[in-house]
mmCIF file with all atom_site columns, C-alpha atoms and ligand atoms in Angstrom:
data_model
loop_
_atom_site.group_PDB
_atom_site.id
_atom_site.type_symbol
_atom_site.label_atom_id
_atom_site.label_alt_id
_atom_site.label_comp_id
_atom_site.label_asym_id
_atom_site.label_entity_id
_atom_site.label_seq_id
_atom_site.pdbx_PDB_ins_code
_atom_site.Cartn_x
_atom_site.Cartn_y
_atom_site.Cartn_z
_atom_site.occupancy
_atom_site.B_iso_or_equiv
_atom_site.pdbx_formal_charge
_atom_site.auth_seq_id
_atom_site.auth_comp_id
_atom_site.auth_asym_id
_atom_site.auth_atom_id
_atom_site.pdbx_PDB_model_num
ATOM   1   C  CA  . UNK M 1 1   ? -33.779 5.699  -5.324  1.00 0.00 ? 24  UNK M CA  1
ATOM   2   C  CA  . UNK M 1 2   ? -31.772 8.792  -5.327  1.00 0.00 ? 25  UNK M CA  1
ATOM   3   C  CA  . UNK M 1 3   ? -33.416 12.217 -4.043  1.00 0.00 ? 26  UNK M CA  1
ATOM   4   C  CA  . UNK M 1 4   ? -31.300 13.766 -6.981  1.00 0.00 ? 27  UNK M CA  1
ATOM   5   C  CA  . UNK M 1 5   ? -29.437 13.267 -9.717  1.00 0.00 ? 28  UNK M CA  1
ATOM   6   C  CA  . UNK M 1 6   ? -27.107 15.787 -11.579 1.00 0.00 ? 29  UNK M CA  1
ATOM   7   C  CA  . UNK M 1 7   ? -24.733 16.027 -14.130 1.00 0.00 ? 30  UNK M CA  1
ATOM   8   C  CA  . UNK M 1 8   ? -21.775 17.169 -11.693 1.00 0.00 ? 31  UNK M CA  1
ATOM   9   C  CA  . UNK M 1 9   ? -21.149 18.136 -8.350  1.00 0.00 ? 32  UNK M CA  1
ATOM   10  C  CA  . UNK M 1 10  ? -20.866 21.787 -10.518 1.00 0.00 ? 33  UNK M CA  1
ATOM   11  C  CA  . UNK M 1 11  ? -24.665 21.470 -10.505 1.00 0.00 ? 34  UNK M CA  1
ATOM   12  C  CA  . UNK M 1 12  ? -25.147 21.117 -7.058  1.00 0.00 ? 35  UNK M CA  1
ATOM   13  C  CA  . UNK M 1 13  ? -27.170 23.713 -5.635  1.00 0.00 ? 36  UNK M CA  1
ATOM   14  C  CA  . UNK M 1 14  ? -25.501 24.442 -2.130  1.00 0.00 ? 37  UNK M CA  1
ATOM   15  C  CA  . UNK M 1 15  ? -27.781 27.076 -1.023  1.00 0.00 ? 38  UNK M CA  1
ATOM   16  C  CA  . UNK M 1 16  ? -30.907 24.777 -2.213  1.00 0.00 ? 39  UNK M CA  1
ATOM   17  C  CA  . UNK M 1 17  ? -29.703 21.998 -0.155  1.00 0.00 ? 40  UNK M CA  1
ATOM   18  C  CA  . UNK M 1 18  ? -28.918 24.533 3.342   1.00 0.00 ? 41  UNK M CA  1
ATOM   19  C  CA  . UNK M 1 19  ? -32.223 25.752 2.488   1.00 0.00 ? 42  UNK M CA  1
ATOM   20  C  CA  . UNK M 1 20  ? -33.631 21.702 3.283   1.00 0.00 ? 43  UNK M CA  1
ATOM   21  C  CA  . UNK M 1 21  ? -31.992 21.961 6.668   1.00 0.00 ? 44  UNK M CA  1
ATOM   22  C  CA  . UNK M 1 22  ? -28.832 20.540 5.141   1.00 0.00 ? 45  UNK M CA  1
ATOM   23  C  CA  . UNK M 1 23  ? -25.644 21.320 7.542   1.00 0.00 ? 46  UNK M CA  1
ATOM   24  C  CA  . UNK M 1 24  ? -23.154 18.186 6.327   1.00 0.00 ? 47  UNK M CA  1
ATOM   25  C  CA  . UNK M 1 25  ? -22.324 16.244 2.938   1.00 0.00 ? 48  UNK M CA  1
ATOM   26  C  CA  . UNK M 1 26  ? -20.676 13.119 2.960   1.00 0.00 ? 49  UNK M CA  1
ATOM   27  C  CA  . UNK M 1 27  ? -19.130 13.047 -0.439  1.00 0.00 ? 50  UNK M CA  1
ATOM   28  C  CA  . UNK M 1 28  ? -17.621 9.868  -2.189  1.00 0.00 ? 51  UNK M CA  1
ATOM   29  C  CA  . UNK M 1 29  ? -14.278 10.385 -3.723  1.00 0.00 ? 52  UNK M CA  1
ATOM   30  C  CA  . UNK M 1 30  ? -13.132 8.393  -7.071  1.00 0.00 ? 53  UNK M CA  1
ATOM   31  C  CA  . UNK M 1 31  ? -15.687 8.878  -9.871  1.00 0.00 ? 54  UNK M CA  1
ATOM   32  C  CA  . UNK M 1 32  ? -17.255 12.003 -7.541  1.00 0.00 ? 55  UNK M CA  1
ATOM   33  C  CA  . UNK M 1 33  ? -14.217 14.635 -6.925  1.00 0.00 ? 56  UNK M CA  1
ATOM   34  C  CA  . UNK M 1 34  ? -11.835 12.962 -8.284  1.00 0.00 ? 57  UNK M CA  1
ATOM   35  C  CA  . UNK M 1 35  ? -11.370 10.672 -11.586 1.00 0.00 ? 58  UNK M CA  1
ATOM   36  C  CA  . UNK M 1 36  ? -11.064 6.926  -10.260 1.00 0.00 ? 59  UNK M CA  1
ATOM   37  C  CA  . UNK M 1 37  ? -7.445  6.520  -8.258  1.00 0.00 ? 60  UNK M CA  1
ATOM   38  C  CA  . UNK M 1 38  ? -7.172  10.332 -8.565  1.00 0.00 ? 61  UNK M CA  1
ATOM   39  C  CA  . UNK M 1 39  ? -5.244  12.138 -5.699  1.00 0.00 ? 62  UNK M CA  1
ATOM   40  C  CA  . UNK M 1 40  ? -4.789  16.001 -7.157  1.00 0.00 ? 63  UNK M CA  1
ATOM   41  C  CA  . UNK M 1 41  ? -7.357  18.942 -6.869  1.00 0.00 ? 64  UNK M CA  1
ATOM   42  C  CA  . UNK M 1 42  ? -7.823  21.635 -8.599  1.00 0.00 ? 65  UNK M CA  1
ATOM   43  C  CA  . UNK M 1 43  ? -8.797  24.985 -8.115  1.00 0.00 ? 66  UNK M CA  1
ATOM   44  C  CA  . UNK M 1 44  ? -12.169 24.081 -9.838  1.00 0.00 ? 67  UNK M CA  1
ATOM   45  C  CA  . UNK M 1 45  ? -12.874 21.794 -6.912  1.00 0.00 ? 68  UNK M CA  1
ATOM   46  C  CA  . UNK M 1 46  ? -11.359 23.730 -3.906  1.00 0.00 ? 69  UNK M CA  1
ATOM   47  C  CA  . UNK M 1 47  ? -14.091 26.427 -5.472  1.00 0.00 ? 70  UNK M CA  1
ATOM   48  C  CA  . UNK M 1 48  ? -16.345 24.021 -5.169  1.00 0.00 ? 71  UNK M CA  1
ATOM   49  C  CA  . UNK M 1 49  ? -15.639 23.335 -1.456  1.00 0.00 ? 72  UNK M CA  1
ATOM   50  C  CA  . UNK M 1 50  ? -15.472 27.372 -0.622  1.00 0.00 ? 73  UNK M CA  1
ATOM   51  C  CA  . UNK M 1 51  ? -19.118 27.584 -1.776  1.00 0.00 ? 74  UNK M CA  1
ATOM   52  C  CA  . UNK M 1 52  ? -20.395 24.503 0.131   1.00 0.00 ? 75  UNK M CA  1
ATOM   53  C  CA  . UNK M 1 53  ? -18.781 26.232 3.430   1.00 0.00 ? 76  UNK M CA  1
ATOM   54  C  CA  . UNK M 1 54  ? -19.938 30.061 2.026   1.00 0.00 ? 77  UNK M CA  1
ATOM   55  C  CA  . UNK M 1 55  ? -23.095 28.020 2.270   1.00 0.00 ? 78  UNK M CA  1
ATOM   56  C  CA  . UNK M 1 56  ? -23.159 26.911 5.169   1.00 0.00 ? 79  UNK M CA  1
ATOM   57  C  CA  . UNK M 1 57  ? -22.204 23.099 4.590   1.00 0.00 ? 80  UNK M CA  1
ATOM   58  C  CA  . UNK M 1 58  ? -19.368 20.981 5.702   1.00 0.00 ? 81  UNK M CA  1
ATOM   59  C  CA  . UNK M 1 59  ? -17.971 18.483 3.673   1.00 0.00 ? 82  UNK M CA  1
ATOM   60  C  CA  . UNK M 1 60  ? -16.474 14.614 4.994   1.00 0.00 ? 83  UNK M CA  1
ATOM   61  C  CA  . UNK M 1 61  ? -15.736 12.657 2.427   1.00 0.00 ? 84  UNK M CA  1
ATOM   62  C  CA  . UNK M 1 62  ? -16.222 8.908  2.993   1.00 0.00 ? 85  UNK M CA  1
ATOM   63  C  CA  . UNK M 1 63  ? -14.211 6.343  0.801   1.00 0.00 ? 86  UNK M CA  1
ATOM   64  C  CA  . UNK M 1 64  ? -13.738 2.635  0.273   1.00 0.00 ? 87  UNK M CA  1
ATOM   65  C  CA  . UNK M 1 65  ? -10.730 3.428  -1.430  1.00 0.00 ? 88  UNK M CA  1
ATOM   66  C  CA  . UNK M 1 66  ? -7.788  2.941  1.179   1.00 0.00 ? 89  UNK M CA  1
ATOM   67  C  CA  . UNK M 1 67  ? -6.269  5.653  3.586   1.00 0.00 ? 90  UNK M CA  1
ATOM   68  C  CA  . UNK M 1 68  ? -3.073  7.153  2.166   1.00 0.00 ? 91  UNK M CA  1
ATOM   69  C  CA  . UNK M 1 69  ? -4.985  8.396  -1.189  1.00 0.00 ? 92  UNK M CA  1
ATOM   70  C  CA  . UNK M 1 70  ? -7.930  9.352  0.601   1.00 0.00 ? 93  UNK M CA  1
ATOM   71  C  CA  . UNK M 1 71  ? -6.262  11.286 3.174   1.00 0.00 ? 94  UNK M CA  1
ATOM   72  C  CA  . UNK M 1 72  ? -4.316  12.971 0.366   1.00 0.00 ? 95  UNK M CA  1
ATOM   73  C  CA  . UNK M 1 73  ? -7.016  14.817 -0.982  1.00 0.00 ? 96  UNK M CA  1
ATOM   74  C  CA  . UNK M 1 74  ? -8.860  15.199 2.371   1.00 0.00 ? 97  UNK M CA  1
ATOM   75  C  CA  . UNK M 1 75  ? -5.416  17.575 3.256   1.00 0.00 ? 98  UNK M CA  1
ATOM   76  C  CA  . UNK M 1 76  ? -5.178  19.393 -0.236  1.00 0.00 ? 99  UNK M CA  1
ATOM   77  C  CA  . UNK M 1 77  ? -9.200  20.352 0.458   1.00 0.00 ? 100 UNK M CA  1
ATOM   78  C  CA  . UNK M 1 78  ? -8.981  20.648 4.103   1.00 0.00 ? 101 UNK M CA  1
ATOM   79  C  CA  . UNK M 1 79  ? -11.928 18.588 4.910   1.00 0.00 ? 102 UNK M CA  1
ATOM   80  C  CA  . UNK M 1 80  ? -11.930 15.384 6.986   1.00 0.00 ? 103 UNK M CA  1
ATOM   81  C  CA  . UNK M 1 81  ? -12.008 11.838 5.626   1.00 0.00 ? 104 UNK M CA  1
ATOM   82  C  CA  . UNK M 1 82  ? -13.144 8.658  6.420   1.00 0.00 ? 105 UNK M CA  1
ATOM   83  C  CA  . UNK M 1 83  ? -11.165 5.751  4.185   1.00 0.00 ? 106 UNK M CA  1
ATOM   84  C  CA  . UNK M 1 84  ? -11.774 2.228  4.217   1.00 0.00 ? 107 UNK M CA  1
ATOM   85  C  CA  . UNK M 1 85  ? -15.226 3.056  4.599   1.00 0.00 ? 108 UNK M CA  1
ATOM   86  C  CA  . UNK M 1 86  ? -17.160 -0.674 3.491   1.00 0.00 ? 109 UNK M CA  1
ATOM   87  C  CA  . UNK M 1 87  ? -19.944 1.041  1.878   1.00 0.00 ? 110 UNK M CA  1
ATOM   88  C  CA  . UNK M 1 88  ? -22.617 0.644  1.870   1.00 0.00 ? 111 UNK M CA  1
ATOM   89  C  CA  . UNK M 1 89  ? -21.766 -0.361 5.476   1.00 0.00 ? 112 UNK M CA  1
ATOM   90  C  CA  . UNK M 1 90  ? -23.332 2.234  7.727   1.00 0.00 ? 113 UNK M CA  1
ATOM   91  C  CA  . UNK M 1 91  ? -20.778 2.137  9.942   1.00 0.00 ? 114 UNK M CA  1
ATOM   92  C  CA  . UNK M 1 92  ? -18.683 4.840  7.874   1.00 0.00 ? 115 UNK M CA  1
ATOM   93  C  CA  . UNK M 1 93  ? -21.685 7.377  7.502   1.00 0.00 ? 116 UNK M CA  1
ATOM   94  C  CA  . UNK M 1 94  ? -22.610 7.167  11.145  1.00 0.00 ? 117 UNK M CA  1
ATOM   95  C  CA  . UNK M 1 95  ? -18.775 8.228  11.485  1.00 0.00 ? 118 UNK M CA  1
ATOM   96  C  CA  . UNK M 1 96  ? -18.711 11.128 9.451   1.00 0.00 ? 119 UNK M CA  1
ATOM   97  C  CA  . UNK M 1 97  ? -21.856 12.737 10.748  1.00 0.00 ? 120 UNK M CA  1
ATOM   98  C  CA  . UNK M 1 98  ? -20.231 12.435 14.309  1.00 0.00 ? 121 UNK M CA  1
ATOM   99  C  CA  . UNK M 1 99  ? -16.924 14.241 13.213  1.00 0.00 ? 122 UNK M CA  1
ATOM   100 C  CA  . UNK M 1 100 ? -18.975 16.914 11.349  1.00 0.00 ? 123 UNK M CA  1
ATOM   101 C  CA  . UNK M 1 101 ? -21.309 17.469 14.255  1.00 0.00 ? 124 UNK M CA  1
ATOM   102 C  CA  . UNK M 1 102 ? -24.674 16.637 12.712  1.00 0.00 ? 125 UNK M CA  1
ATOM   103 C  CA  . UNK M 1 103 ? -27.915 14.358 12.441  1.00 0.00 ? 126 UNK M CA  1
ATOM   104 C  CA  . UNK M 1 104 ? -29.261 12.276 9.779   1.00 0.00 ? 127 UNK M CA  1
ATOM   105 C  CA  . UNK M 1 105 ? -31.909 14.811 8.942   1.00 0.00 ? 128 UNK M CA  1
ATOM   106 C  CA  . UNK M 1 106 ? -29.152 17.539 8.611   1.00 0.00 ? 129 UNK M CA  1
ATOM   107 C  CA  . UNK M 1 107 ? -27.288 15.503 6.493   1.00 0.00 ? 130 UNK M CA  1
ATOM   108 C  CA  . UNK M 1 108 ? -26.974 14.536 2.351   1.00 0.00 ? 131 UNK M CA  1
ATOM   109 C  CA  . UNK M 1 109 ? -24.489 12.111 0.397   1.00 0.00 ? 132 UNK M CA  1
ATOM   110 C  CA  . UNK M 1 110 ? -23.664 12.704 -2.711  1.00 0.00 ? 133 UNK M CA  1
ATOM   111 C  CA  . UNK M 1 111 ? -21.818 10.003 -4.743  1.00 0.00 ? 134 UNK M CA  1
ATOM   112 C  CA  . UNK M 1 112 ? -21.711 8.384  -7.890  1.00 0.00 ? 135 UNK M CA  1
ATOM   113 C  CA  . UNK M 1 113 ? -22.772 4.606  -7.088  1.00 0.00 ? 136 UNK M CA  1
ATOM   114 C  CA  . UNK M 1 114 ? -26.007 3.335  -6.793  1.00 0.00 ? 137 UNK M CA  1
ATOM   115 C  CA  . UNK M 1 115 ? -25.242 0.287  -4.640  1.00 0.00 ? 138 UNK M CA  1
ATOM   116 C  CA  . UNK M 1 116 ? -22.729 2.019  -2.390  1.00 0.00 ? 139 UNK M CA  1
ATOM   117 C  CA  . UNK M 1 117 ? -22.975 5.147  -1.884  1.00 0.00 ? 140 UNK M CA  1
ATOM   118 C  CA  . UNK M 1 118 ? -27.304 6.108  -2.521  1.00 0.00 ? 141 UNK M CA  1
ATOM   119 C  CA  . UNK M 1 119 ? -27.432 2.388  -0.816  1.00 0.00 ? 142 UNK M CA  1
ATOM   120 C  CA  . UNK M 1 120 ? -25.476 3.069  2.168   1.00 0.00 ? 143 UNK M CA  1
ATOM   121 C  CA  . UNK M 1 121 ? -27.199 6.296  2.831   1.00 0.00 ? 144 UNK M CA  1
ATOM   122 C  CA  . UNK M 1 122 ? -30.811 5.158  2.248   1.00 0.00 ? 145 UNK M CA  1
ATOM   123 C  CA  . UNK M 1 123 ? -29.870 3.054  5.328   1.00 0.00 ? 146 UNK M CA  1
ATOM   124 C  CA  . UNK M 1 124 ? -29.539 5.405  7.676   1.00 0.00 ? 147 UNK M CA  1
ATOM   125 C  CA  . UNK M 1 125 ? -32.344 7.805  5.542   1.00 0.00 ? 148 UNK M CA  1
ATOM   126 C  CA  . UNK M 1 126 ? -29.865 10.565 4.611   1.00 0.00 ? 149 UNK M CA  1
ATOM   127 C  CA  . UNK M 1 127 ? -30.658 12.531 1.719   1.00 0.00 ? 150 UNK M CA  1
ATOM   128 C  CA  . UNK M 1 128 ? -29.169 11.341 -1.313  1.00 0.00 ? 151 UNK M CA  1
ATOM   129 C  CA  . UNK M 1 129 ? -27.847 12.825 -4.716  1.00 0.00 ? 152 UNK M CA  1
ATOM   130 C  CA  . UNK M 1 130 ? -26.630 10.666 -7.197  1.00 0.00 ? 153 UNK M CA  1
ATOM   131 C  CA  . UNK M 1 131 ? -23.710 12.192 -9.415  1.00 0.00 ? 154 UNK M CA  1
ATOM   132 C  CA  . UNK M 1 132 ? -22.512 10.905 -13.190 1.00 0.00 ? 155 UNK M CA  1
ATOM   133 C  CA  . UNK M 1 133 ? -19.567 9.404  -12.710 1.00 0.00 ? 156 UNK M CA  1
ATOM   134 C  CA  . UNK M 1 134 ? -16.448 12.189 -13.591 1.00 0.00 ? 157 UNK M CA  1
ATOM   135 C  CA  . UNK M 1 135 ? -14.846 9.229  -15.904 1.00 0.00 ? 158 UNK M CA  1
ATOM   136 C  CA  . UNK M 1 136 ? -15.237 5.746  -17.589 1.00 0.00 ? 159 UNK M CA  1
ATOM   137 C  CA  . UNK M 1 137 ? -12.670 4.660  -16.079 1.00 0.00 ? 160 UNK M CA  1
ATOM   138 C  CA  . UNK M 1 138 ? -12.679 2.227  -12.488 1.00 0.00 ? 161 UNK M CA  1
ATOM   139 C  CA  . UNK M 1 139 ? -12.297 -1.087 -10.870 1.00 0.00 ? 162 UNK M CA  1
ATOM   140 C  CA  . UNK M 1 140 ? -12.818 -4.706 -12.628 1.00 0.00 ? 163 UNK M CA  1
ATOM   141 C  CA  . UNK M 1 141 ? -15.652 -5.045 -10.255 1.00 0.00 ? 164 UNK M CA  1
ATOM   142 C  CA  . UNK M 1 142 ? -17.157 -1.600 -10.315 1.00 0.00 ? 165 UNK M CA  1
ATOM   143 C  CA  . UNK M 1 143 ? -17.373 -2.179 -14.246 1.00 0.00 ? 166 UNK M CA  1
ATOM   144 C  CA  . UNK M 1 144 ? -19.554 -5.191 -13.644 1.00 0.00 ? 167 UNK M CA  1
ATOM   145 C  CA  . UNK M 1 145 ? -21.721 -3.608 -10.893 1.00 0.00 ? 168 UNK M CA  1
ATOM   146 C  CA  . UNK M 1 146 ? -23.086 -0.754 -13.567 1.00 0.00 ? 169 UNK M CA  1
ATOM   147 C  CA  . UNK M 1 147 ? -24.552 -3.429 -15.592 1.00 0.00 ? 170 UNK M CA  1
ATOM   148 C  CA  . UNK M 1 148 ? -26.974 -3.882 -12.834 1.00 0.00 ? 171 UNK M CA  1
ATOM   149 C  CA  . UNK M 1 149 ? -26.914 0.012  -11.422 1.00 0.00 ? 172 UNK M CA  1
ATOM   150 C  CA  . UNK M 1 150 ? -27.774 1.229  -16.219 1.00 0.00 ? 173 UNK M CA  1
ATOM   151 C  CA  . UNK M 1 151 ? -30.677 -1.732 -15.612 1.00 0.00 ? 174 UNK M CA  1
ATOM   152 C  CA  . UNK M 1 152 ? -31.992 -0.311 -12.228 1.00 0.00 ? 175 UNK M CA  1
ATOM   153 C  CA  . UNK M 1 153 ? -31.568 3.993  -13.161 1.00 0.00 ? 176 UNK M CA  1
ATOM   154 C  CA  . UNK M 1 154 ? -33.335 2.540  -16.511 1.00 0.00 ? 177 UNK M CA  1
ATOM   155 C  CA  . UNK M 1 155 ? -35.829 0.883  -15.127 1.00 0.00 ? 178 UNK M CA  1
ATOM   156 C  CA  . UNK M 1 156 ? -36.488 3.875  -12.686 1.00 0.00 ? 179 UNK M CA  1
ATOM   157 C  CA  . UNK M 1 157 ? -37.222 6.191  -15.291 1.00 0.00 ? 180 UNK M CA  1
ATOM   158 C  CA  . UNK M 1 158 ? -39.295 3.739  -17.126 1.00 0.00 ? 181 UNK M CA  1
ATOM   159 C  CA  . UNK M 1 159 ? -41.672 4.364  -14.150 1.00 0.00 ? 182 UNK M CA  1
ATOM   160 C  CA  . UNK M 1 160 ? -40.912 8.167  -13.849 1.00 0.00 ? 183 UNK M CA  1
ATOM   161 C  CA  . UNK M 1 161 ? -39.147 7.493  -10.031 1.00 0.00 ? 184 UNK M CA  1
ATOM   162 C  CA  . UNK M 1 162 ? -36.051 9.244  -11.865 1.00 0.00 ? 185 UNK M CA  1
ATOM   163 C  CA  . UNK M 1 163 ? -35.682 12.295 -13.548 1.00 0.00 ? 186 UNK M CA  1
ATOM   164 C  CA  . UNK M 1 164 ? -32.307 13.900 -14.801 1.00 0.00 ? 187 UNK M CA  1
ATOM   165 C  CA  . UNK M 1 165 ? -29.259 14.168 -14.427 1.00 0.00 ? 188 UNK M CA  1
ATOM   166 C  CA  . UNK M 1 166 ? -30.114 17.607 -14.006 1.00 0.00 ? 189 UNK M CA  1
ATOM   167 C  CA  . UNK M 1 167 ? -27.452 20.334 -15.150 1.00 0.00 ? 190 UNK M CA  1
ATOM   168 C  CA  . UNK M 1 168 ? -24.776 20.387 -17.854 1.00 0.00 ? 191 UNK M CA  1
ATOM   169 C  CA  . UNK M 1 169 ? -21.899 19.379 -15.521 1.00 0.00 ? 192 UNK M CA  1
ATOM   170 C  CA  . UNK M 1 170 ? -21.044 22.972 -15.698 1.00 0.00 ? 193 UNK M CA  1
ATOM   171 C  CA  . UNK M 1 171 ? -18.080 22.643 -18.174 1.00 0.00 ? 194 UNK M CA  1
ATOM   172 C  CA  . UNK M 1 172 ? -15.145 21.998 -15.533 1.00 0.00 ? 195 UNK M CA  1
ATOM   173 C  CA  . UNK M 1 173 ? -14.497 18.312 -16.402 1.00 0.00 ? 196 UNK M CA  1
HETATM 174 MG MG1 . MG  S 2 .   ? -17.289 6.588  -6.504  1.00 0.00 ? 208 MG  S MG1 1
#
């Protein structure tokens, strides 16, 4: 079950989340930054980044998706990446929270898969803050995983576990 759940990472409350003892996110990329097999920014999202650091947050993102693209967007943010990351494999988290410098209690992942990236991160007990995917669009596989993940989300607010999304996405996508 996801600590969170919001419309868009526009609704993330970066101040909130420093205020939980938060010091790193590990952010997913397609479906969470980006649209699925995106590579450009925008200055909507290196915003977004500024306020995380004005927070005091660092960002990682952490990626199945393979290197090149990943590191792509890693450089145009200027954040550090782990690709090929096998989630929900812990193997990637415990990564990123060594190259940002922090513990699992100082440290959140937000993405927008239930069974990768909340999974992976319940593993380790990280904070977690499930995001509507940014577009319909993804893998063959992915597409068959949501029937399972609408089930699951429904059946959690069936039993009032879930609340939200919370926020309007904020308007920028
Ligand atoms: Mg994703």
């Amino acid at each position: 079950m996801p600590d969170l759940y919001i419309a868009s990472i526009y609704d993330l409350d970066a101040r909130a989340l420093r205020a939980r003892g938060i010091r790193g996110l590990i952010v997913d990329l397609d479906n969470t930054l980006v649209p699925w097999h995106g590579s450009e920014t925008d200055e909507a999202l290196r915003g977004w980044i500024r306020r995380l650091r004005d927070a005091g947050i660092e960002p990682c993102i952490v990626s199945n998706a393979r290197s090149r693209r990943v590191e792509a967007v890693a450089r145009q943010l200027d954040i550090p990446s782990v690709p090929w990351a096998a989630k929900p494999r812990r193997r990637a988290f415990r990564r990123a929270m060594e190259r940002l410098g922090v513990n699992p209690a100082e440290t959140a992942v937000l993405g927008d898969q239930l069974f990768t990236d909340i999974l992976g991160a319940k593993r380790l007990g990280l904070y977690t803050i499930l995001v509507v995917p940014v577009s319909q669009r993804e893998m063959w596989w992915t597409r068959q995983v949501r029937r399972l993940e609408r089930r699951v989300l429904a059946w959690m607010k069936r039993r009032g576990l879930l609340t939200g999304p919370v926020g309007g996405g904020g308007g920028a996508r």
